[in-house]
Tab-separated table of C-alpha atoms in Angstrom:
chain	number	residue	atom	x	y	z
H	1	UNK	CA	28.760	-18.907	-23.746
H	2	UNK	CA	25.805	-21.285	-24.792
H	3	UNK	CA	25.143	-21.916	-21.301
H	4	UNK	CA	24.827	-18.820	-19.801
H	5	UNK	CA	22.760	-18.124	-22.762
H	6	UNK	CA	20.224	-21.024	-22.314
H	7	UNK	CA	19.850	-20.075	-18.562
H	8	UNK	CA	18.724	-16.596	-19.034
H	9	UNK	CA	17.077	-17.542	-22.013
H	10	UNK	CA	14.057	-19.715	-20.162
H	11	UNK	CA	13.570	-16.663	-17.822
H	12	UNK	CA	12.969	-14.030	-20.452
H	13	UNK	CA	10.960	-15.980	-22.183
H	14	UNK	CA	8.708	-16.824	-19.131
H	15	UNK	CA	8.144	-13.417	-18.808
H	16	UNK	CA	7.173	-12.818	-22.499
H	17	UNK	CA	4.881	-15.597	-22.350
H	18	UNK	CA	3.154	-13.969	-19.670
H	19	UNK	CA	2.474	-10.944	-21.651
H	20	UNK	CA	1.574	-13.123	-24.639
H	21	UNK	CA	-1.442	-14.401	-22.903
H	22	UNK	CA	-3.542	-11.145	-22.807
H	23	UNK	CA	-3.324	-11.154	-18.907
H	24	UNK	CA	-2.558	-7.439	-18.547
H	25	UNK	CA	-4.475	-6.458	-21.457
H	26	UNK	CA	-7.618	-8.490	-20.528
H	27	UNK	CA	-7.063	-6.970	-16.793
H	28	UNK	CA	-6.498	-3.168	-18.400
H	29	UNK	CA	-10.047	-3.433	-20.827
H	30	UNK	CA	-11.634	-4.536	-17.503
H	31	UNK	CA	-10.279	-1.645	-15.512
H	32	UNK	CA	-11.400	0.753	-18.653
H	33	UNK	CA	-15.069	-1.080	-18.442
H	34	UNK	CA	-15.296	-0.553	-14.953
H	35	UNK	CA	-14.248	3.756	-15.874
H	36	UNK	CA	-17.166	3.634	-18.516
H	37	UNK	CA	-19.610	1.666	-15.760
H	38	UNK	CA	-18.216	4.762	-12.907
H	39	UNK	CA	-19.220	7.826	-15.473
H	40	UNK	CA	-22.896	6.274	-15.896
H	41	UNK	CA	-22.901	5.095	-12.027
H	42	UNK	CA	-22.313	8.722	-10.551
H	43	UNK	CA	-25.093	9.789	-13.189
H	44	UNK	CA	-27.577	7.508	-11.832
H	45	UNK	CA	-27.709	6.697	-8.525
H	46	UNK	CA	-27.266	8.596	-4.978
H	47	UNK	CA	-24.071	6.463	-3.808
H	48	UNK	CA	-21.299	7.533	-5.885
H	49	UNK	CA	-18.936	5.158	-7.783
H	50	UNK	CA	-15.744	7.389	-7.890
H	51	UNK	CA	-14.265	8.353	-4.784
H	52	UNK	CA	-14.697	11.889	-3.657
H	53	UNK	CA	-11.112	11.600	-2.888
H	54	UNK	CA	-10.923	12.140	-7.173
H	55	UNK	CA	-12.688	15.412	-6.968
H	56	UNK	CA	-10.364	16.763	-4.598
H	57	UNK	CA	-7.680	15.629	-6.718
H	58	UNK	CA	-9.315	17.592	-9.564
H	59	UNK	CA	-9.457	20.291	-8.142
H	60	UNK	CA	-6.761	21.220	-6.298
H	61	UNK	CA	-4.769	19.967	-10.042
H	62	UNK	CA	-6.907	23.078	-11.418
H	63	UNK	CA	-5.325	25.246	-8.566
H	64	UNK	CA	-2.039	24.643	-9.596
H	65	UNK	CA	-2.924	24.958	-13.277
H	66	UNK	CA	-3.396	28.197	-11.779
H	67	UNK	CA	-0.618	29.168	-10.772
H	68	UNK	CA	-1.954	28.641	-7.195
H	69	UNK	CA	-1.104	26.245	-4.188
H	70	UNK	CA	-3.496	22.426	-3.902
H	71	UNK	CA	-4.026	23.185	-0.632
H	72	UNK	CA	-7.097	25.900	-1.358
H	73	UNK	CA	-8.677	22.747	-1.937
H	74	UNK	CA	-10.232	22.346	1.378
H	75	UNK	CA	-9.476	18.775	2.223
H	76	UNK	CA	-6.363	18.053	-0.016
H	77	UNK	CA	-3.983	16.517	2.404
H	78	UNK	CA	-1.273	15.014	-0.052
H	79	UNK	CA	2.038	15.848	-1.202
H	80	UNK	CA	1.877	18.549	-4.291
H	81	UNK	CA	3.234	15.987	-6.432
H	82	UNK	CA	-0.045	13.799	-6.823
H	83	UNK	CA	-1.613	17.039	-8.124
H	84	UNK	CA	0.691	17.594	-10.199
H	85	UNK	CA	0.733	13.918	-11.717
H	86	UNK	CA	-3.089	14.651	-12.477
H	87	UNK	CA	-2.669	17.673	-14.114
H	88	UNK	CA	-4.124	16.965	-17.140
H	89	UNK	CA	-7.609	16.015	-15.258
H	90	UNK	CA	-7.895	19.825	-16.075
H	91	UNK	CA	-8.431	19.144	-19.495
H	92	UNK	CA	-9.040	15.220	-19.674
H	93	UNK	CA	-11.198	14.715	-16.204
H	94	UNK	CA	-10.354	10.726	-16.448
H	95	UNK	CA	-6.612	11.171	-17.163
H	96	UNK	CA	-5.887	10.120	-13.254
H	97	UNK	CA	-7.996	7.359	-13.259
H	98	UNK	CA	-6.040	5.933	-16.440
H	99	UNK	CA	-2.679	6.613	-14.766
H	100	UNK	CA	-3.688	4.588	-11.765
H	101	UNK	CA	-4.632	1.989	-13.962
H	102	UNK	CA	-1.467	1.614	-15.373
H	103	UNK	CA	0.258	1.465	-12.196
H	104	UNK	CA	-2.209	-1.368	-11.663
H	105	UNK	CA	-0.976	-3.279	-14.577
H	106	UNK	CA	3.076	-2.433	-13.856
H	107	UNK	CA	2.455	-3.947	-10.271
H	108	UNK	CA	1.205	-6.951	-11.898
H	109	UNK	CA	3.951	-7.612	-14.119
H	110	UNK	CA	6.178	-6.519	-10.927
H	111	UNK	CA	4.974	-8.983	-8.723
H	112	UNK	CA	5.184	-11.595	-11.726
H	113	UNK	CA	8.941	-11.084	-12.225
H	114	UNK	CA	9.528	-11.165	-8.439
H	115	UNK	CA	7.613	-14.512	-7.326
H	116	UNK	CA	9.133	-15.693	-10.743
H	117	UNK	CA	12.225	-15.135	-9.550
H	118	UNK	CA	12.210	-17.528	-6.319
H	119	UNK	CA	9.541	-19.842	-8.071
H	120	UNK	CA	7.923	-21.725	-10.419
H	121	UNK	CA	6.341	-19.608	-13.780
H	122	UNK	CA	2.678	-21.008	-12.061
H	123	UNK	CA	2.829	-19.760	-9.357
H	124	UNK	CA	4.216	-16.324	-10.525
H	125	UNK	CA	1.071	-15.861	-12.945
H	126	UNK	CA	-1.061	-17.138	-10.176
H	127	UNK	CA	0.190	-14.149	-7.956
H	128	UNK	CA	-0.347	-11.799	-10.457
H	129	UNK	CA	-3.351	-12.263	-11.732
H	130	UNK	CA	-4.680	-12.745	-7.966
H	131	UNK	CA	-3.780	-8.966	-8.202
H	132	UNK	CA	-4.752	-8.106	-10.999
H	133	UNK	CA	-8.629	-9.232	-10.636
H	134	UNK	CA	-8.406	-8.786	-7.381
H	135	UNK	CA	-11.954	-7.007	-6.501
H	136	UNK	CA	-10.188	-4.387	-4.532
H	137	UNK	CA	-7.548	-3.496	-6.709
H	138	UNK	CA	-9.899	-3.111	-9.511
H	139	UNK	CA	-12.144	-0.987	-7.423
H	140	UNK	CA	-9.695	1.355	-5.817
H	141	UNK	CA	-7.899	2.480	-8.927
H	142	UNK	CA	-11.324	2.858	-11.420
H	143	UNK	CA	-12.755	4.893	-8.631
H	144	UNK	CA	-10.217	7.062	-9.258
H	145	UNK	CA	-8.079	6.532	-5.308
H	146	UNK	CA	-4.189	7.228	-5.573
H	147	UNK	CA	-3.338	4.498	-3.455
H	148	UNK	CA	-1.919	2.408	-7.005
H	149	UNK	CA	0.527	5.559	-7.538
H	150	UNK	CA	1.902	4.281	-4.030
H	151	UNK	CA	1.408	0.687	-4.255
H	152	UNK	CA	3.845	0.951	-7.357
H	153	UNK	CA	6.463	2.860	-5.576
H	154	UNK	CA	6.729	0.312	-2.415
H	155	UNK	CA	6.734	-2.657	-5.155
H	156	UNK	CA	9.654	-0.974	-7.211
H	157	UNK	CA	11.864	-0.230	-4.113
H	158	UNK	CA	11.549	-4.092	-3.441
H	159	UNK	CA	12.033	-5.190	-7.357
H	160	UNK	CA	15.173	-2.985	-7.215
H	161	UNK	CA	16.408	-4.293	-4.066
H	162	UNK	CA	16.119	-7.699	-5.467
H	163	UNK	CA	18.024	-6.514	-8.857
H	164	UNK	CA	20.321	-5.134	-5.914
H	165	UNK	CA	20.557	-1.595	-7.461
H	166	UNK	CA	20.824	0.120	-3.974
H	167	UNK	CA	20.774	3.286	-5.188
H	168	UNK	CA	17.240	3.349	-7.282
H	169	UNK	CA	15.548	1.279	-4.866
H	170	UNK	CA	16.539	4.285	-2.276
H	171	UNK	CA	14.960	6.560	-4.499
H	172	UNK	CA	11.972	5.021	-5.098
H	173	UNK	CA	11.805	4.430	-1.124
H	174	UNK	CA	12.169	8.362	-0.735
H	175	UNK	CA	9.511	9.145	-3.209
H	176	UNK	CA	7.280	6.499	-1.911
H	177	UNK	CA	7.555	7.835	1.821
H	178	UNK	CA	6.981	11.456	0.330
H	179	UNK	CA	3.332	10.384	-0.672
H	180	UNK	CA	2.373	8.208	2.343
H	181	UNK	CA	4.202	8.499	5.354
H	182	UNK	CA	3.584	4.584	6.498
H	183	UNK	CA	6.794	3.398	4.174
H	184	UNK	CA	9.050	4.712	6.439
H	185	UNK	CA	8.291	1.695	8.723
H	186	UNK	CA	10.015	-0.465	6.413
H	187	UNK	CA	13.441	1.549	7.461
H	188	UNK	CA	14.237	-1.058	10.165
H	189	UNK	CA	13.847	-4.355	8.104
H	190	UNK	CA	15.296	-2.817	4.728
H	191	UNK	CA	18.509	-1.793	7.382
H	192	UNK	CA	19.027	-5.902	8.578
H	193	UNK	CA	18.153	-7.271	5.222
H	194	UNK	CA	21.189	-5.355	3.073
H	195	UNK	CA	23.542	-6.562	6.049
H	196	UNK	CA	21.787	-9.935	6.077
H	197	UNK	CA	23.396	-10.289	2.413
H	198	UNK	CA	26.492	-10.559	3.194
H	199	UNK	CA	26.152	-13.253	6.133
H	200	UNK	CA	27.718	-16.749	5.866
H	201	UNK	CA	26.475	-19.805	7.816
H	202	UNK	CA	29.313	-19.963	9.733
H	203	UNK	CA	28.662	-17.356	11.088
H	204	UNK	CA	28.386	-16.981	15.098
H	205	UNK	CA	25.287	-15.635	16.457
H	206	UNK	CA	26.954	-12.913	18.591
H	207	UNK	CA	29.013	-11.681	15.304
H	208	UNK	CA	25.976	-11.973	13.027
H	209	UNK	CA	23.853	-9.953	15.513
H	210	UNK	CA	26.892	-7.046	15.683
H	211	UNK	CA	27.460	-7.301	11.245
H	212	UNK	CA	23.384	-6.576	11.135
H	213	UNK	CA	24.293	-2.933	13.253
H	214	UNK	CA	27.063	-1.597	11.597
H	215	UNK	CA	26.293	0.115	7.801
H	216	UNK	CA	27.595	-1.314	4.697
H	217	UNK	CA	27.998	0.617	1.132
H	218	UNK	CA	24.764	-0.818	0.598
H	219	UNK	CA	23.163	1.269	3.001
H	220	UNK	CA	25.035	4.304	1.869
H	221	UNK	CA	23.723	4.344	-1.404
H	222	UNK	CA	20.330	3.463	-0.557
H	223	UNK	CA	20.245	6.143	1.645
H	224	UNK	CA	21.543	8.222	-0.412
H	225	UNK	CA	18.701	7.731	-3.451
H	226	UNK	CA	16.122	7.812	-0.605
H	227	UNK	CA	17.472	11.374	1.256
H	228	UNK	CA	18.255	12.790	-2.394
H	229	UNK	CA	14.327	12.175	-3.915
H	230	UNK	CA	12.549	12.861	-0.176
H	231	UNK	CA	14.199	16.060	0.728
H	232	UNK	CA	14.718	17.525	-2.848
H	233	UNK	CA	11.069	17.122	-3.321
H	234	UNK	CA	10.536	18.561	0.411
H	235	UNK	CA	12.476	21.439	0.102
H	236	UNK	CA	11.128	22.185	-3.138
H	237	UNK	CA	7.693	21.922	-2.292
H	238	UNK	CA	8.619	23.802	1.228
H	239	UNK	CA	9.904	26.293	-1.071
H	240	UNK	CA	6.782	27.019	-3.180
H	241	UNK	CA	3.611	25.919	-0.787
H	242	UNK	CA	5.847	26.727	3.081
H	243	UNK	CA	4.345	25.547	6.270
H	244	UNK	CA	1.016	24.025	4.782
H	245	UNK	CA	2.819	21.415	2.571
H	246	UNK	CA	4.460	20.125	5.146
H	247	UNK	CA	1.335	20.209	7.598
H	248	UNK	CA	-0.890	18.487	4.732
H	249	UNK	CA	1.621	16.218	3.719
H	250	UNK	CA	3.245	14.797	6.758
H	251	UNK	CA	2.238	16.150	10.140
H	252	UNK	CA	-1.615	15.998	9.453
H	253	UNK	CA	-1.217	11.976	8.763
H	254	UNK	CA	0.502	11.734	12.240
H	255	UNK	CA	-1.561	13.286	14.766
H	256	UNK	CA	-4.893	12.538	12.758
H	257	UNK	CA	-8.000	11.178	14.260
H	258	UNK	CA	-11.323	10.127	12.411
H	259	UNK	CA	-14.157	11.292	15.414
H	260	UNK	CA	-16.781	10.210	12.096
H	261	UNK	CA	-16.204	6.003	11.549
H	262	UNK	CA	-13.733	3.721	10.301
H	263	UNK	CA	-12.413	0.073	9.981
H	264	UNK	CA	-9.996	0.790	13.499
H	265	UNK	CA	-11.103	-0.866	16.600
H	266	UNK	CA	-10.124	2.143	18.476
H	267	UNK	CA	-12.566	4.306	16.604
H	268	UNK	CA	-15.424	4.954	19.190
H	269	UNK	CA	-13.179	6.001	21.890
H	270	UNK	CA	-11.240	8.736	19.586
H	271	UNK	CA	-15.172	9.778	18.629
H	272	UNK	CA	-16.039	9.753	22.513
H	273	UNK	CA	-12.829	11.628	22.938
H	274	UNK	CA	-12.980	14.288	20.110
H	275	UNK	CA	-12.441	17.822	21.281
H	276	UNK	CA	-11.263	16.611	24.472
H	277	UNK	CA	-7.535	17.133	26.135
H	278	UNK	CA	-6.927	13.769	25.790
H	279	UNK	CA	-7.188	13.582	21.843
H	280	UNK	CA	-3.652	14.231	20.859
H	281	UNK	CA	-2.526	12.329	23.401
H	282	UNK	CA	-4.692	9.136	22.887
H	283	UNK	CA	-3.484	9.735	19.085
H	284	UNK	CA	-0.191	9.461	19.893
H	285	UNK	CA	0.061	6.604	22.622
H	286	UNK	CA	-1.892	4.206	20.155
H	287	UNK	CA	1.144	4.120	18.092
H	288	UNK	CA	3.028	2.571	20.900
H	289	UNK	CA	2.022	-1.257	20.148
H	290	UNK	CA	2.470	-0.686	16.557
H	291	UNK	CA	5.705	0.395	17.183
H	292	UNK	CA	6.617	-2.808	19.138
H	293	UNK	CA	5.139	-5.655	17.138
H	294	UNK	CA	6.834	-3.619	13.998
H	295	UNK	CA	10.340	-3.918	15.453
H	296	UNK	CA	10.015	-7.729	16.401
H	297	UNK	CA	8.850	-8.805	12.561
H	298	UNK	CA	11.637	-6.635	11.362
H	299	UNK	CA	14.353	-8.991	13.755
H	300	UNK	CA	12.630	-11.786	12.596
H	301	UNK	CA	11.922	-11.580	9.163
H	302	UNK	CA	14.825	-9.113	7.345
H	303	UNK	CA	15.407	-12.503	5.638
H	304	UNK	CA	12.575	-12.328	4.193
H	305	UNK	CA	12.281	-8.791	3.132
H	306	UNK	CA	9.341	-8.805	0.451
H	307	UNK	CA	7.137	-11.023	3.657
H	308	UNK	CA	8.115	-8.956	6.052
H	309	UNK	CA	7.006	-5.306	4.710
H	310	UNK	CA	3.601	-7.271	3.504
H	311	UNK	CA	3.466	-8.139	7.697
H	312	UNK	CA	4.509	-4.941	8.602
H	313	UNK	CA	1.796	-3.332	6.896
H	314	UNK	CA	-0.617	-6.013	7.221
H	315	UNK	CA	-0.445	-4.848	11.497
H	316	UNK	CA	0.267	-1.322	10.881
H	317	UNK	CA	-3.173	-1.151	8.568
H	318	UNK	CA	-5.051	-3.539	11.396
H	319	UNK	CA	-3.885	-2.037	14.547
H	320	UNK	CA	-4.165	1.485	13.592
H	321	UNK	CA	-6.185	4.567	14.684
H	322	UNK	CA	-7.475	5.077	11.025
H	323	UNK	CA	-8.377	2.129	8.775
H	324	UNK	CA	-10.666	2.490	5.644
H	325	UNK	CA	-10.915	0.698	2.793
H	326	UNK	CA	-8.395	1.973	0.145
H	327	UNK	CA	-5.789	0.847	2.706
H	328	UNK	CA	-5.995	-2.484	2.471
H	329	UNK	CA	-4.508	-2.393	-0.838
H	330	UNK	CA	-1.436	-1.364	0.750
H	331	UNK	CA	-1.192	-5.189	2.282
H	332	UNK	CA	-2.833	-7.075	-0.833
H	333	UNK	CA	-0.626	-5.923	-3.200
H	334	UNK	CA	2.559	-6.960	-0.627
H	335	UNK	CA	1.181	-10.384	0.256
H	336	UNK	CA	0.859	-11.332	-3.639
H	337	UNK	CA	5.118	-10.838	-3.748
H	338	UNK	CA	5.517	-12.230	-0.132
H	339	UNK	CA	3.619	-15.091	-0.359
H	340	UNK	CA	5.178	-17.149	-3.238
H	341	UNK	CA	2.820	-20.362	-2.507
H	342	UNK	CA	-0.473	-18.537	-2.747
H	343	UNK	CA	-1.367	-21.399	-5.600
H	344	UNK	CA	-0.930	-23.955	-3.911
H	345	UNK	CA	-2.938	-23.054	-0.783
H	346	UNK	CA	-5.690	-21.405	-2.458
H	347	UNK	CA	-8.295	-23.547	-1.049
H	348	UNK	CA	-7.690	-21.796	1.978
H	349	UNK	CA	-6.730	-18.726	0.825
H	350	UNK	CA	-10.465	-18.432	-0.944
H	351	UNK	CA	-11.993	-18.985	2.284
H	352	UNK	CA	-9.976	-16.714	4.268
H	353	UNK	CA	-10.691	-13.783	1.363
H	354	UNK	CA	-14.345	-14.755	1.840
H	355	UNK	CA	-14.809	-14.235	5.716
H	356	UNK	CA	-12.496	-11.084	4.960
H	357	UNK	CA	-14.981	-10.143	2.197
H	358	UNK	CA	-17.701	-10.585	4.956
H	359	UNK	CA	-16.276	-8.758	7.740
H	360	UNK	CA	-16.725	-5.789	5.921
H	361	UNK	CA	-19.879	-6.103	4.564
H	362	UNK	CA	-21.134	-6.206	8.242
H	363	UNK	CA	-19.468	-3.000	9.223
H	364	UNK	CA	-20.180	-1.573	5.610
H	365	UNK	CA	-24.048	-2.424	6.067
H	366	UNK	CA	-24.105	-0.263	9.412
H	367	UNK	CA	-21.708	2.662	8.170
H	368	UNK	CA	-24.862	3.058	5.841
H	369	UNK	CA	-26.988	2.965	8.080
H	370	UNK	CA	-25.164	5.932	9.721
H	371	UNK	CA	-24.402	7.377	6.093
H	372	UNK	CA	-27.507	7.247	4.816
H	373	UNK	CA	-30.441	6.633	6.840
H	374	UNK	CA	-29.074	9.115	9.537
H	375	UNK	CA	-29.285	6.307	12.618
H	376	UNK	CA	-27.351	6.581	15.383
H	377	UNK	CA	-25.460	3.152	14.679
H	378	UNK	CA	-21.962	4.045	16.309
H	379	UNK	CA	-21.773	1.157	18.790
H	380	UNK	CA	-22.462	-1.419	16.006
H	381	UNK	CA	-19.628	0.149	13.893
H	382	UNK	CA	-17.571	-0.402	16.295
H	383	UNK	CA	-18.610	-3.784	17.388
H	384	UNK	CA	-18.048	-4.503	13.735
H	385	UNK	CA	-14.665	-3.349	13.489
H	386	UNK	CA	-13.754	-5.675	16.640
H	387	UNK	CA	-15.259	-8.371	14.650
H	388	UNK	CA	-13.222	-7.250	11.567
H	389	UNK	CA	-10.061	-6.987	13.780
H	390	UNK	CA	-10.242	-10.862	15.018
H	391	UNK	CA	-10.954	-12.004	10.927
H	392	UNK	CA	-7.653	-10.108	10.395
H	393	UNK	CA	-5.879	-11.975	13.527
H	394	UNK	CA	-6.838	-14.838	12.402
H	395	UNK	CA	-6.019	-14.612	8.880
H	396	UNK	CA	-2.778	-13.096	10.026
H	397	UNK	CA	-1.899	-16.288	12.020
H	398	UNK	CA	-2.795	-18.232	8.497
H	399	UNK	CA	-0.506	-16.282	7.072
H	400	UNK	CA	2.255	-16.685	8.715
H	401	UNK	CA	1.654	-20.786	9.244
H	402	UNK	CA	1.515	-20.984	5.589
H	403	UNK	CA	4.791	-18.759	5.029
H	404	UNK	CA	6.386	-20.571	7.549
H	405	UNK	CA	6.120	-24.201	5.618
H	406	UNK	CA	7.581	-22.898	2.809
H	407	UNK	CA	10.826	-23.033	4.499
């Protein structure tokens, strides 16, 4: 009994010590700070600090206070739920920002318990504090962008996985897909890596190959938490909001195009090709190598589950018709749980964040010149982005040398 006792003890107290140290609460006053600084930015000058996404939030949160659907709220292209969550913006306007903040912190204290558990304590606080004063994450949630109610979902399917309760970790999966489509891409690697658990060494290659194809209990019940929170939720929302909620929520994230700007290499030929026959199609076919390089890091890396869904998205975000900003958190917050040896390479890690940093500064420096000044700088938006796709190429290719000496 007294050694099973002193090995569990070490762990727990790890943890606590964590939480003694005032990272979470230093990292939650900053946050708040940064929601005082936002209230006296917007007041003051003509480039806003909260994101306009907040304001349709707001609003279409009012609607349903209302008794009425989100989606009056021209622009609102979510799942009900998020308005919902921010209901009380009706009556406390900063209420959502708060909640994202808090799913901040949990993600830190997520990714501390999971690079804790295959590490040293170091390099688990390392990894979550790179999160937690991160200058993106601290940006995206204090402007008042969802994309931390999401973040938290994906982390807590993977924490649960790892705790191997199947059947939570399939329900946060569901509910995480029902606000952002892109989860759904982590179907194929979650599939290999609840077979992979069961391999031996032994094992022939042929007969490992054929045990990664056929289901396992484990699938059943994660499936079963996933199809039980997605649909419910779908129906109901079907139910109350019809055709719309499923338009907004899912179909409109498919087959959209942004004709305006973005981060995507592939932007100025969807803005040449806006209104045109070939929109849709063009939409549709530059899913095709995304679809491709998806399935090969999913063969390749179920082992590896928490890496591989960080390298999933990391492509997915890179390589896809839309990129702005607020999804790159999608990736950070993946890579600080994937990437248990982000301490000891942070040397390079530092300069790769810094070139990163500066890729988008170039293109941000000619979006405003589109934004604001009104010049016609389309073709060096673009060239930017092509410039911002080869920093993430390379960094990618970092990424994986450094993963790939850890083993």
């Amino acid at each position: 009994m007294r050694a099973k006792k002193s090995k569990k003890a070490p762990s727990q107290s790890r943890v606590w010590l964590f939480i003694q140290n005032h990272y979470l609460l230093v990292a939650f006053l900053l946050r708040i700070g940064l929601v005082i600084y936002g209230e006296i930015h917007d007041r003051l000058f003509r480039v806003k600090y909260t994101d306009v996404d907040y304001h349709v939030f707001s609003d279409a949160a009012f609607y349903v206070f209302e008794g009425q659907s989100p989606y009056m709220r021209a622009t609102y292209r979510y799942t009900p739920l998020l308005a919902f969550c921010v209901l009380p913006n009706v009556v406390l306007p900063q209420f959502g920002k708060l909640l994202f903040i808090f799913c901040d912190i949990v993600v830190a204290f997520l990714t501390f318990r999971l690079v804790f558990s295959r590490s040293d304590v170091a390099s688990a606080t390392f990894n979550a504090l790179f999160w937690l004063f991160n200058p993106l994450a601290l940006t995206i949630s204090t402007r008042g962008n969802a994309e931390s109610l999401v973040t938290l979902l994906v982390v807590s399917f993977l924490y649960l996985i790892h705790q191997k309760r199947y059947l939570w970790s399939g329900v946060f999966f569901g509910l995480a897909v029902h606000f952002k489509i892109y989860p759904i891409l982590f179907s194929p690697v979650v599939y290999f890596h609840l077979n992979s658990l069961a391999h031996s060494e032994n094992e022939s290659q042929s007969r490992r190959w054929i045990s990664l194809l056929l289901p396992s209990r484990k699938h059943f019940s994660f499936a079963l938490g996933a199809a039980a929170s997605f649909c419910l939720l779908s129906l109901l929302f079907y139910r109350w909001y019809g055709y719309e909620f499923i338009y907004h929520t899912y179909l409109y994230h498919v087959t959209r195009s942004d004709p305006r700007h973005n981060f995507s290499p592939y932007f100025y030929i969807q803005y040449l090709s806006h209104g045109t026959s070939v929109q849709q199609m063009l939409s549709l076919m530059l899913f095709i190598p995304q679809i491709f390089i998806i399935i090969a890091i999913s063969v390749r890396l179920y082992n590896e589950i928490e890496f591989a869904c960080f390298a999933i998205t990391f492509i997915f975000v890179s390589f896809n018709k839309v990129c702005t900003s607020q999804y790159f958190i999608w990736y950070i917050s993946l890579l600080t749980i994937g990437l248990s040896n982000l301490r000891r390479i942070k040397t390079d890690a530092v300069f790769l964040f810094v070139i990163w940093l500066i890729g988008q500064g170039i293109w941000l420096a000619f979006a405003y010149l589109l934004e604001f000044e009104g010049m016609n700088s389309f073709v060096l938006i673009w060239l930017a982005g092509i410039l911002f796709q080869f920093i993430n190429c390379y960094i990618f290719v970092n990424i994986l040398r450094w993963q790939k000496s850890i083993h």
